[in-house]
mmCIF file of N, CA and C in Angstrom:
data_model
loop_
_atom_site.group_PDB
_atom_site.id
_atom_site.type_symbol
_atom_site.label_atom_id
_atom_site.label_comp_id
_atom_site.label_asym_id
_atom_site.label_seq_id
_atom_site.Cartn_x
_atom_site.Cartn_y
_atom_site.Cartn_z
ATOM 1 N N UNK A 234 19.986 42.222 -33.137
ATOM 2 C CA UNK A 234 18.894 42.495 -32.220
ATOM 3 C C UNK A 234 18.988 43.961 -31.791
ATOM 4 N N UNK A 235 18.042 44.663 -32.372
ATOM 5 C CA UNK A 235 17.689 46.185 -31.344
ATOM 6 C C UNK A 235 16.874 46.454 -30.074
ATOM 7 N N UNK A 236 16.547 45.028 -29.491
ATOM 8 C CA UNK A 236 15.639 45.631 -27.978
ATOM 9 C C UNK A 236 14.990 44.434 -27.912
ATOM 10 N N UNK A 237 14.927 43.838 -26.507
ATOM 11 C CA UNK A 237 14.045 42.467 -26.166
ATOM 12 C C UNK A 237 13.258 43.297 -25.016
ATOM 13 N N UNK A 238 12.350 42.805 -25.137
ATOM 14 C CA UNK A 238 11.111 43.294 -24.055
ATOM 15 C C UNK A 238 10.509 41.722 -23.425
ATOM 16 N N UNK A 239 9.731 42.080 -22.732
ATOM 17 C CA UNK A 239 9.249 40.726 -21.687
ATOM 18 C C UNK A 239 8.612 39.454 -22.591
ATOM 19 N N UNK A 240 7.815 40.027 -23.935
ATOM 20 C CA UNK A 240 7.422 38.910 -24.647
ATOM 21 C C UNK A 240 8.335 38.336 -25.791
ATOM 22 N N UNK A 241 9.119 39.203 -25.864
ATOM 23 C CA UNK A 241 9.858 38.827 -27.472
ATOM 24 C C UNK A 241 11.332 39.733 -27.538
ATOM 25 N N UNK A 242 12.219 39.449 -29.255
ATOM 26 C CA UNK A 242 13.538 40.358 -29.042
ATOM 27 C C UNK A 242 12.786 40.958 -30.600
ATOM 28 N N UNK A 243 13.289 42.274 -30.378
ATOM 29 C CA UNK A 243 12.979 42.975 -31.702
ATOM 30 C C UNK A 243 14.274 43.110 -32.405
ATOM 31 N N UNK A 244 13.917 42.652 -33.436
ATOM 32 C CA UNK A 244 15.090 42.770 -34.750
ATOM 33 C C UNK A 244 15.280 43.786 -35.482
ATOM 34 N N UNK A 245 15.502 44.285 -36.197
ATOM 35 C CA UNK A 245 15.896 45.180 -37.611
ATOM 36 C C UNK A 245 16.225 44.400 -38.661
ATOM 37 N N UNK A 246 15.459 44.645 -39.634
ATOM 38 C CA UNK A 246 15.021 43.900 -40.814
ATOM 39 C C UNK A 246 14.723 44.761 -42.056
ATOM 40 N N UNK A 247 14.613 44.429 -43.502
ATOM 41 C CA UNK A 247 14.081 44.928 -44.878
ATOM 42 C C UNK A 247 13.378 43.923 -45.300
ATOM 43 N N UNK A 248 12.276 45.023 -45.786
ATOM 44 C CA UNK A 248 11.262 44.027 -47.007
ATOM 45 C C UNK A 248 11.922 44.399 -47.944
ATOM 46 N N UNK A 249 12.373 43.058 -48.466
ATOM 47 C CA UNK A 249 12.711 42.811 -49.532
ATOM 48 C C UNK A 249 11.589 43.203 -50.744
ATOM 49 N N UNK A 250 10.213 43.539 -51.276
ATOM 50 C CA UNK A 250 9.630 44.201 -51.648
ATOM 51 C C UNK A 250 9.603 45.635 -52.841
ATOM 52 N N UNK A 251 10.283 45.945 -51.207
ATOM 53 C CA UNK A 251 10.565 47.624 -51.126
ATOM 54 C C UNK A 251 11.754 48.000 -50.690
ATOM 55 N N UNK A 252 12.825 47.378 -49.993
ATOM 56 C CA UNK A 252 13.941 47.959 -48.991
ATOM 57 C C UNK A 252 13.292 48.573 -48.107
ATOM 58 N N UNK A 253 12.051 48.599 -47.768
ATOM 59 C CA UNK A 253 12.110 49.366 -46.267
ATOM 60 C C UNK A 253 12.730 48.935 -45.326
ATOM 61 N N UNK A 254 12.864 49.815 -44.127
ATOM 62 C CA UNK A 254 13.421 49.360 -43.295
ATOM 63 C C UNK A 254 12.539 49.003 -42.103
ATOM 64 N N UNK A 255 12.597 47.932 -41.082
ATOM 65 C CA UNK A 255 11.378 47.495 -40.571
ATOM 66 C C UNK A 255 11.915 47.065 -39.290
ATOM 67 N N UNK A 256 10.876 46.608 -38.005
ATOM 68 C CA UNK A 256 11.213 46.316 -36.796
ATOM 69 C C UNK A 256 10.661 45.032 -36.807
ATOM 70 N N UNK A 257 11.549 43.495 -36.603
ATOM 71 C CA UNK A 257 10.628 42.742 -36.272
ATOM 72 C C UNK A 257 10.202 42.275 -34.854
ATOM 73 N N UNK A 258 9.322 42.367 -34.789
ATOM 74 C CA UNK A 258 9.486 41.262 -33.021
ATOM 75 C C UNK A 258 8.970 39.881 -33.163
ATOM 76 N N UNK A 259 9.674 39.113 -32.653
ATOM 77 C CA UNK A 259 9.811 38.030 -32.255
ATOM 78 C C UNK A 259 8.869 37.494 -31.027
ATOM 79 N N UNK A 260 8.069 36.684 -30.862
ATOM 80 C CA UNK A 260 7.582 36.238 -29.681
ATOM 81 C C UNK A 260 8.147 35.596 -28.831
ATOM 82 N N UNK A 261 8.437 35.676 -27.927
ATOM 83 C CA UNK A 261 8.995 34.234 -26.873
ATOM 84 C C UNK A 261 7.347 33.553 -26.760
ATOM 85 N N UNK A 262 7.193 32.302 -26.840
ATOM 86 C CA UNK A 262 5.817 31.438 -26.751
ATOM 87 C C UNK A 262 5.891 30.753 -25.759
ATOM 88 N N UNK A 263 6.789 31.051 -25.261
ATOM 89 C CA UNK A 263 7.126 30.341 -24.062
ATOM 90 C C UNK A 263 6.782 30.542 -22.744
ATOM 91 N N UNK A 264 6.897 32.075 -23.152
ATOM 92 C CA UNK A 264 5.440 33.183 -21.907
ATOM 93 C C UNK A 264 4.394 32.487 -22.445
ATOM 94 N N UNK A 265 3.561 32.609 -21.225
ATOM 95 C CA UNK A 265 2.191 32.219 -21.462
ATOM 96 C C UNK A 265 0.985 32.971 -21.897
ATOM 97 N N UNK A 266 1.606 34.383 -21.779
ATOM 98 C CA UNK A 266 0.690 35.557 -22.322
ATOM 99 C C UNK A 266 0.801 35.912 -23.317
ATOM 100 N N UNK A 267 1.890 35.193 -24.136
ATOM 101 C CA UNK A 267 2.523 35.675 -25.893
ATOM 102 C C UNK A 267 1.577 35.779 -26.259
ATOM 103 N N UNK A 268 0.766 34.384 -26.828
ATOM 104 C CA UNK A 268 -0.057 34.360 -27.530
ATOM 105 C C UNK A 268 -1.141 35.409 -27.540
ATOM 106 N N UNK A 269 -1.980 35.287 -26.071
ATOM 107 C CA UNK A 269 -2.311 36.495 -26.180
ATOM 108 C C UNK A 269 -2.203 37.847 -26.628
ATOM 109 N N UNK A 270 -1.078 38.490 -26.299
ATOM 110 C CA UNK A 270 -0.448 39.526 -26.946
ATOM 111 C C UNK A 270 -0.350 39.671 -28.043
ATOM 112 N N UNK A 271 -0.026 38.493 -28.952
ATOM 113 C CA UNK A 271 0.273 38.387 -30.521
ATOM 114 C C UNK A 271 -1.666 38.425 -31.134
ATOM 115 N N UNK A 272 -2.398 38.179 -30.777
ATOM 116 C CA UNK A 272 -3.575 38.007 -30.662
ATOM 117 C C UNK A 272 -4.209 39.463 -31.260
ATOM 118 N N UNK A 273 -3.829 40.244 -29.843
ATOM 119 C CA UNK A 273 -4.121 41.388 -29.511
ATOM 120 C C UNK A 273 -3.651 42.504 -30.204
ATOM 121 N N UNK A 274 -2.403 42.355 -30.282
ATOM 122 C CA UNK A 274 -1.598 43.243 -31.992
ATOM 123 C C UNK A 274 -2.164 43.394 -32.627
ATOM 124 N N UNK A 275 -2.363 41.939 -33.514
ATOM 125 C CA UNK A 275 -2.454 41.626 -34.399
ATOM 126 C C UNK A 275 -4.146 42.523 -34.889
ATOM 127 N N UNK A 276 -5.317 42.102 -33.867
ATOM 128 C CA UNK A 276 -6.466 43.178 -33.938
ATOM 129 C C UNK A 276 -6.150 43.947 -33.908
ATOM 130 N N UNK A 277 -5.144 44.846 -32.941
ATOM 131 C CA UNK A 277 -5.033 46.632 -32.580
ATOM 132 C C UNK A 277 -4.591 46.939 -33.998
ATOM 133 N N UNK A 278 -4.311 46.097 -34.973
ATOM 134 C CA UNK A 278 -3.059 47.077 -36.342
ATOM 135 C C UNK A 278 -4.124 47.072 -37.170
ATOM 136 N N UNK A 279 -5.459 46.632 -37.275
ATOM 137 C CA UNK A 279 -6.197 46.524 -38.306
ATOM 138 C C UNK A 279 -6.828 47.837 -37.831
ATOM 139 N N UNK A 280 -6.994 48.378 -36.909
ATOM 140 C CA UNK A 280 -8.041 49.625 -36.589
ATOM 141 C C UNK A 280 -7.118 50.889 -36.064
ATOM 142 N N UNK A 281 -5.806 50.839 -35.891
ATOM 143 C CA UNK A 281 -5.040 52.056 -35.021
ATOM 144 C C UNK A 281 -4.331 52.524 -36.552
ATOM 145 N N UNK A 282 -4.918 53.924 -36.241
ATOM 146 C CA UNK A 282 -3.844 54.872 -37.322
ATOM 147 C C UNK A 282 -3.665 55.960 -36.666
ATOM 148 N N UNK A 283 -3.091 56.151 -35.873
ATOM 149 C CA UNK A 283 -2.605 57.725 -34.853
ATOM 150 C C UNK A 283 -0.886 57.988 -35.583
ATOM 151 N N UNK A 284 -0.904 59.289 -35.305
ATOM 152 C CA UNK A 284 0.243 59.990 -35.481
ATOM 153 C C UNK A 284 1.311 59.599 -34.564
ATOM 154 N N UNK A 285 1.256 59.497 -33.178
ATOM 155 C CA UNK A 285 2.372 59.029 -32.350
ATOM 156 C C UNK A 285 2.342 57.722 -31.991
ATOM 157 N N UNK A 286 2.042 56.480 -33.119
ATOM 158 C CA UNK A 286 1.742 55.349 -32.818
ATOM 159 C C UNK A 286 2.467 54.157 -33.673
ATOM 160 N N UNK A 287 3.562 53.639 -33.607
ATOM 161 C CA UNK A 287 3.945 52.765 -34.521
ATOM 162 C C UNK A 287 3.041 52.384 -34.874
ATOM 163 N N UNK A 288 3.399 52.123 -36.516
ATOM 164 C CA UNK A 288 2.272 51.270 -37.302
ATOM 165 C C UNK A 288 2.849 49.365 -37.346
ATOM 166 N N UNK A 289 1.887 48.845 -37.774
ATOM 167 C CA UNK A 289 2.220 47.475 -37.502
ATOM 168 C C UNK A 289 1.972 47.054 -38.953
ATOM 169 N N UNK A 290 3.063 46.873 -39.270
ATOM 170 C CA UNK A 290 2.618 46.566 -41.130
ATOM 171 C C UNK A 290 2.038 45.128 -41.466
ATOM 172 N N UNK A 291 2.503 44.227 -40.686
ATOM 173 C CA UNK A 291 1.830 42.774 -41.076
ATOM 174 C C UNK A 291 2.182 41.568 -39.841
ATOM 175 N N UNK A 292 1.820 40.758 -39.541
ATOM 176 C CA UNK A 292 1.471 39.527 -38.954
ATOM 177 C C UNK A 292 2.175 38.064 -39.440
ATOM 178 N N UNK A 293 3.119 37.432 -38.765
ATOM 179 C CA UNK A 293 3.325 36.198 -39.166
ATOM 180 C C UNK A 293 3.344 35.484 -38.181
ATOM 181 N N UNK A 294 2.680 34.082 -38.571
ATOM 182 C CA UNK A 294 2.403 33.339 -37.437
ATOM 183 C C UNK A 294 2.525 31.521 -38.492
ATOM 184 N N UNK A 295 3.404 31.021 -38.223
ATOM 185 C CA UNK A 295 3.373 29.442 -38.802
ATOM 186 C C UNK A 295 4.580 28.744 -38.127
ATOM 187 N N UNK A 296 5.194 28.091 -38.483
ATOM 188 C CA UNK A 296 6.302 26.794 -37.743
ATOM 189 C C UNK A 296 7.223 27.030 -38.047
ATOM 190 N N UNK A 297 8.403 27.285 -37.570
ATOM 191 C CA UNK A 297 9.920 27.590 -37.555
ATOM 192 C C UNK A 297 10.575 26.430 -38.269
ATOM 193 N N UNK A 298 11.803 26.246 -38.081
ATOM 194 C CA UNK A 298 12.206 24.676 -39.144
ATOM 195 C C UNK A 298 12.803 24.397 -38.194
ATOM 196 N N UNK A 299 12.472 24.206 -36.798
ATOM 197 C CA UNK A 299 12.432 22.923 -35.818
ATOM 198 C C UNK A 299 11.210 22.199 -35.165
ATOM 199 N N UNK A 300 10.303 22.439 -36.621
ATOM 200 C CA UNK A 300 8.833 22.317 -36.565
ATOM 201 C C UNK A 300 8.123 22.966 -35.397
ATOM 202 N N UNK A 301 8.914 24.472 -34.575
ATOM 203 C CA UNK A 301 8.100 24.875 -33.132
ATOM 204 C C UNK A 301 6.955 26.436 -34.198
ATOM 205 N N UNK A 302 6.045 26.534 -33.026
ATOM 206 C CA UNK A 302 5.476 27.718 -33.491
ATOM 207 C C UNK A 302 6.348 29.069 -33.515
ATOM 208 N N UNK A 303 5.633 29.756 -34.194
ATOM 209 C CA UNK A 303 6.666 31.256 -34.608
ATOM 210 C C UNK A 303 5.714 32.110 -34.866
ATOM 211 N N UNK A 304 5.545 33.273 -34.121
ATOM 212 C CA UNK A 304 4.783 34.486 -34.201
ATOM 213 C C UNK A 304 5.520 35.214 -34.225
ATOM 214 N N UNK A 305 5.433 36.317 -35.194
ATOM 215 C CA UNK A 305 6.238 37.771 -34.786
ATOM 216 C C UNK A 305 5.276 38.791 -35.840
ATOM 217 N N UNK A 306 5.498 40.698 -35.604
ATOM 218 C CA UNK A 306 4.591 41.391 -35.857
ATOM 219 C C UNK A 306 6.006 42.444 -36.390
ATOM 220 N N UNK A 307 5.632 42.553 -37.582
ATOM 221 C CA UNK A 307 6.761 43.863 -38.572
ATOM 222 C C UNK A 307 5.923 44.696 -38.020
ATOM 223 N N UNK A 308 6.994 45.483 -37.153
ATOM 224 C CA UNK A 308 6.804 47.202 -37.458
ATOM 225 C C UNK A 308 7.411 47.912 -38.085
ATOM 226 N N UNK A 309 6.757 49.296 -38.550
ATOM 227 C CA UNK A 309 7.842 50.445 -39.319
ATOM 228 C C UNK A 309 8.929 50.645 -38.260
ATOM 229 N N UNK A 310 10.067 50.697 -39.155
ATOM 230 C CA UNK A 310 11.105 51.268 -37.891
ATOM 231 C C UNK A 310 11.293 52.576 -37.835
ATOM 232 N N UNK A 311 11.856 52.912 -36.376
ATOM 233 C CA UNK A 311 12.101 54.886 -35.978
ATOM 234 C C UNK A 311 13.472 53.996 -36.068
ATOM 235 N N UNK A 312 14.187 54.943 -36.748
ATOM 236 C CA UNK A 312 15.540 55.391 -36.988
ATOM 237 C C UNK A 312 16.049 55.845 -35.690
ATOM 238 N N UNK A 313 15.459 56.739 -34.704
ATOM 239 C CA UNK A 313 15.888 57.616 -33.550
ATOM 240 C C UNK A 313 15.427 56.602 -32.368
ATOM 241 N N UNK A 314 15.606 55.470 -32.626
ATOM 242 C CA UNK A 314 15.928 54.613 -31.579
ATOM 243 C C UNK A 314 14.181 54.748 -30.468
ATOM 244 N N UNK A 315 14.624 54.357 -29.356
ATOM 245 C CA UNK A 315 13.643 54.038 -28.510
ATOM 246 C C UNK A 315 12.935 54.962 -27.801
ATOM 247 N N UNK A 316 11.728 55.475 -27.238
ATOM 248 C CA UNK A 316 11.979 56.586 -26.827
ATOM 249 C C UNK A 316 12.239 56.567 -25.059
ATOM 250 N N UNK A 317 12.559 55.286 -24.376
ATOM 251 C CA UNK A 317 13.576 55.051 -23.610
ATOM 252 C C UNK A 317 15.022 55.576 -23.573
ATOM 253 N N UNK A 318 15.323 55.359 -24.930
ATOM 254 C CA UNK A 318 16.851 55.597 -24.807
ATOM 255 C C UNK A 318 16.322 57.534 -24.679
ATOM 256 N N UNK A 319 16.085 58.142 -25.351
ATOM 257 C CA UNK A 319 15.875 59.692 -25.221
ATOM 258 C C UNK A 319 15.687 59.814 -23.988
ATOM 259 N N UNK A 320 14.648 59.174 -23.067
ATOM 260 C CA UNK A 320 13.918 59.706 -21.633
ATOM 261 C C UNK A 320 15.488 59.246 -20.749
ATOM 262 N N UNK A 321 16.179 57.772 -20.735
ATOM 263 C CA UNK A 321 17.237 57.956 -19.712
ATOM 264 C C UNK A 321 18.193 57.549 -20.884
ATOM 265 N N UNK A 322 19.188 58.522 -20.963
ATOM 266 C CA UNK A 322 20.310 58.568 -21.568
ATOM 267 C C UNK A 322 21.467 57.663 -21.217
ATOM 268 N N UNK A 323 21.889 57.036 -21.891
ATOM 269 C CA UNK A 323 22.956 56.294 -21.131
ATOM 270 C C UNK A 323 24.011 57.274 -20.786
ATOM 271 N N UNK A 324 24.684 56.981 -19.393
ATOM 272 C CA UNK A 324 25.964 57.325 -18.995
ATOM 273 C C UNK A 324 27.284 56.543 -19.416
ATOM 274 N N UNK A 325 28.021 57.328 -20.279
ATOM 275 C CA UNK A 325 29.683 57.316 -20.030
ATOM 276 C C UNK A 325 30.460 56.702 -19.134
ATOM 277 N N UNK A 326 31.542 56.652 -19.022
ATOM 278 C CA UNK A 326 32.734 56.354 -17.979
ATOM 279 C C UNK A 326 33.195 57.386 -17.304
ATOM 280 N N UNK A 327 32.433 58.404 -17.641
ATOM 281 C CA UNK A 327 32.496 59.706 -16.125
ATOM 282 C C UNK A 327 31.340 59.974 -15.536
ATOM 283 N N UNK A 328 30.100 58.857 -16.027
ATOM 284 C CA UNK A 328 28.712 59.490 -15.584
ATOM 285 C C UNK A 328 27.929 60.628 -15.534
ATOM 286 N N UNK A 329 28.175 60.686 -16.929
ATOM 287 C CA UNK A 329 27.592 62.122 -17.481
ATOM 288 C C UNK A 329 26.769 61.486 -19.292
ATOM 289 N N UNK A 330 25.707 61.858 -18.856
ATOM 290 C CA UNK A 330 24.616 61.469 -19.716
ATOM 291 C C UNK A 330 25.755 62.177 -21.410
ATOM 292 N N UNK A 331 25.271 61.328 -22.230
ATOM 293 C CA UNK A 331 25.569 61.495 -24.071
ATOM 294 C C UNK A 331 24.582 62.887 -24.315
ATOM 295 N N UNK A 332 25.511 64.186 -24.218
ATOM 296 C CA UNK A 332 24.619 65.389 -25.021
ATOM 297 C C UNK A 332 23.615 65.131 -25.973
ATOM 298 N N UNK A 333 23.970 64.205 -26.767
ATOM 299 C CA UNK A 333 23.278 63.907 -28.038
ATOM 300 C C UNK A 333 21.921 63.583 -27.899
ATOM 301 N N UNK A 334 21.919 63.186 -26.872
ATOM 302 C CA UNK A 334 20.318 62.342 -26.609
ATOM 303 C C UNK A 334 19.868 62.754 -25.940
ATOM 304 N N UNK A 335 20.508 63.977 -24.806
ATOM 305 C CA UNK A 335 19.951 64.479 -23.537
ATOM 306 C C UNK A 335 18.429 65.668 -24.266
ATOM 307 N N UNK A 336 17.497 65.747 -23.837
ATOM 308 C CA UNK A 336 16.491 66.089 -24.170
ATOM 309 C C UNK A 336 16.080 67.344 -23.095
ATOM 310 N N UNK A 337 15.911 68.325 -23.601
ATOM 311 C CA UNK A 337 15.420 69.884 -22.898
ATOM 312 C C UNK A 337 14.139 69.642 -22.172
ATOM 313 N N UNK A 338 13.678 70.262 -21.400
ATOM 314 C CA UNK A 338 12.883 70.349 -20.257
ATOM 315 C C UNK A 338 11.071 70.700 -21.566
ATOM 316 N N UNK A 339 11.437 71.142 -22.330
ATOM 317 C CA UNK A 339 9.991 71.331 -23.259
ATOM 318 C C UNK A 339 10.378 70.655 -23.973
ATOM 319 N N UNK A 340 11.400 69.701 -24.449
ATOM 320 C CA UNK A 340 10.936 68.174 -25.340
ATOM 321 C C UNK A 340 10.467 67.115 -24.845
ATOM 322 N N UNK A 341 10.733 67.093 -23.755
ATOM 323 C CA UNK A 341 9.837 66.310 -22.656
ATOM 324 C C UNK A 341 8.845 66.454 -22.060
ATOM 325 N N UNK A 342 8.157 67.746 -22.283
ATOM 326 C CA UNK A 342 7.052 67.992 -22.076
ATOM 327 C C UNK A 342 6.007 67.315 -23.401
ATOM 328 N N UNK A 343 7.123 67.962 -24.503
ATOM 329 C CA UNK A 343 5.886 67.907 -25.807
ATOM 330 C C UNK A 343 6.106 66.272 -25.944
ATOM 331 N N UNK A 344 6.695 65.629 -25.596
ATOM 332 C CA UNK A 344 7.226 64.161 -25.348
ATOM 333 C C UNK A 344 5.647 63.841 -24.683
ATOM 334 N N UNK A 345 5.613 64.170 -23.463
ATOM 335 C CA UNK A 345 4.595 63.809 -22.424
ATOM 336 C C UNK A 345 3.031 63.882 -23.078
ATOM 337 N N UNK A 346 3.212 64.868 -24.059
ATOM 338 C CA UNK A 346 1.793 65.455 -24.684
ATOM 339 C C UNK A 346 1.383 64.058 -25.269
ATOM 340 N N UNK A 347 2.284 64.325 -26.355
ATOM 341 C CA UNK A 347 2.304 63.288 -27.293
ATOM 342 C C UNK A 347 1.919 62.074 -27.173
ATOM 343 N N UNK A 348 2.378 61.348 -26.106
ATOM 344 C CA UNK A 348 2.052 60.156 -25.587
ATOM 345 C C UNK A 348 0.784 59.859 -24.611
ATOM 346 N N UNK A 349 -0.092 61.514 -24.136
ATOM 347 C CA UNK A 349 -1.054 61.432 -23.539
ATOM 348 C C UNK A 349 -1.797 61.540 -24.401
ATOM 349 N N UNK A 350 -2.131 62.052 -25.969
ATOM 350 C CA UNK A 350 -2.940 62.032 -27.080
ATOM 351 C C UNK A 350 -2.900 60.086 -27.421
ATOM 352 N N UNK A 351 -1.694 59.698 -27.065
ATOM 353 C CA UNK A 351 -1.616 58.463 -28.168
ATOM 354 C C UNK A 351 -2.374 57.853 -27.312
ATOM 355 N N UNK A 352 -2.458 57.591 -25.711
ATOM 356 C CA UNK A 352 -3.582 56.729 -24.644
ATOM 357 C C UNK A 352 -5.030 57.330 -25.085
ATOM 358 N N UNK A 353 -4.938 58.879 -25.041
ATOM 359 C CA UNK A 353 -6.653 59.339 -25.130
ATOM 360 C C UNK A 353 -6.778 57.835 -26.364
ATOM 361 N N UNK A 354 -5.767 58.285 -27.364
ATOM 362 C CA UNK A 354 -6.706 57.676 -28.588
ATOM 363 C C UNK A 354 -7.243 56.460 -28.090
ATOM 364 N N UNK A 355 -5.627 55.156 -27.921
ATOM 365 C CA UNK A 355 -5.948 54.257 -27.555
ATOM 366 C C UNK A 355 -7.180 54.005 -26.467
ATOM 367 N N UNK A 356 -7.709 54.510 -25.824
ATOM 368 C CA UNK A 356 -8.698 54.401 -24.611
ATOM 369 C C UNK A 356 -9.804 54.516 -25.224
ATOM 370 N N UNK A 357 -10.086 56.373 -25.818
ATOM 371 C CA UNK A 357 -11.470 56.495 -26.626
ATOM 372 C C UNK A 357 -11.947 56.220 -27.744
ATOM 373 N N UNK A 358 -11.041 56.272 -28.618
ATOM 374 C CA UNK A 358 -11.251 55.849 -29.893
ATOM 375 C C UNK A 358 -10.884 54.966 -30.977
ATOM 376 N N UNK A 359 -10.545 53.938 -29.933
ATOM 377 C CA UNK A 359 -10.129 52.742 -30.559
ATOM 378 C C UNK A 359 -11.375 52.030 -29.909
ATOM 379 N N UNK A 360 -11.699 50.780 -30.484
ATOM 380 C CA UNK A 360 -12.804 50.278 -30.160
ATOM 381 C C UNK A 360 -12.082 48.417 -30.003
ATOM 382 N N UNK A 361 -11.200 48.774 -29.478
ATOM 383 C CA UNK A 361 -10.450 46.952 -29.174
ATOM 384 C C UNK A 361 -9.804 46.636 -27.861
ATOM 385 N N UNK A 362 -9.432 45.729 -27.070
ATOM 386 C CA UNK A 362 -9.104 45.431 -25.802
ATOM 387 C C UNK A 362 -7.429 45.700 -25.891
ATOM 388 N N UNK A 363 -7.099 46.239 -25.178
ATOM 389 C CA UNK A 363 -5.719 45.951 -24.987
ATOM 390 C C UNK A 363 -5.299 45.494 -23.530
ATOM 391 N N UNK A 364 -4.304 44.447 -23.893
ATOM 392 C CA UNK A 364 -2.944 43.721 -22.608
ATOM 393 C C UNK A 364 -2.671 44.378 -22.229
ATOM 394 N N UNK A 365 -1.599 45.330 -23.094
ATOM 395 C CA UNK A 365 -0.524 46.166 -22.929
ATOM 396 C C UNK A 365 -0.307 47.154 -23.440
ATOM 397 N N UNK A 366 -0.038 48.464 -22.954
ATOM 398 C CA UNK A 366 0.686 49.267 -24.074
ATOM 399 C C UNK A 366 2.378 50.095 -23.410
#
């Protein structure tokens, strides 16, 4: 597991295919808004192609083999981790942020850009509802 969020745990995975390397998430269905959400993906990946925007490569949705439902949504994976982990760095056992990840005062700006282009898009020029982003 690389990261659980409120609806689901995201995995790290390969298509067998290709060897890519891929993100899966998992739904919890157990929230009551999963479905929804999985819903809502699942439209946003057929129409979103932005530059600062995970892509969503495909959709699975059928019965697990304890006959329960099973939704989850492959994404491409970032190699460079979350961009959580970049914004708060974890602290050490002296409480001093990992150099490695600590990020300069204009990567966090162009950070900030970046992610205000990816809402314009999502807002103006996407033409679908979103839950969440």
């Amino acid at each position: 597991m690389i990261g659980e969020g409120s609806f689901g745990a995201v995995y790290k995975g390969i298509l067998p295919s290709n060897g890519q390397n891929v993100a899966v998430k998992v739904l919890k269905l157990e929230e009551q808004r999963a479905g929804r959400s999985f819903m809502a993906e699942c439209a946003a990946s057929r129409n979103i192609r932005h530059q600062n925007l995970v892509k969503i490569i495909t959709s699975c949705s059928g019965i697990d083999i304890r006959g329960e439902d099973f939704k989850a949504l492959v994404f491409e994976f970032m190699p460079n981790g979350s961009l959580d982990k970049w914004l708060h760095p974890a602290l050490d056992e002296m409480g001093v942020n990992d150099s490695s990840t600590r990020l300069t005062a204009v990567q966090r700006l162009n950070v900030a850009i970046d992610v205000a282009r990816a809402v314009d898009y999502l807002h103006y020029h996407c033409w679908i509802v979103f839950f969440l982003i």
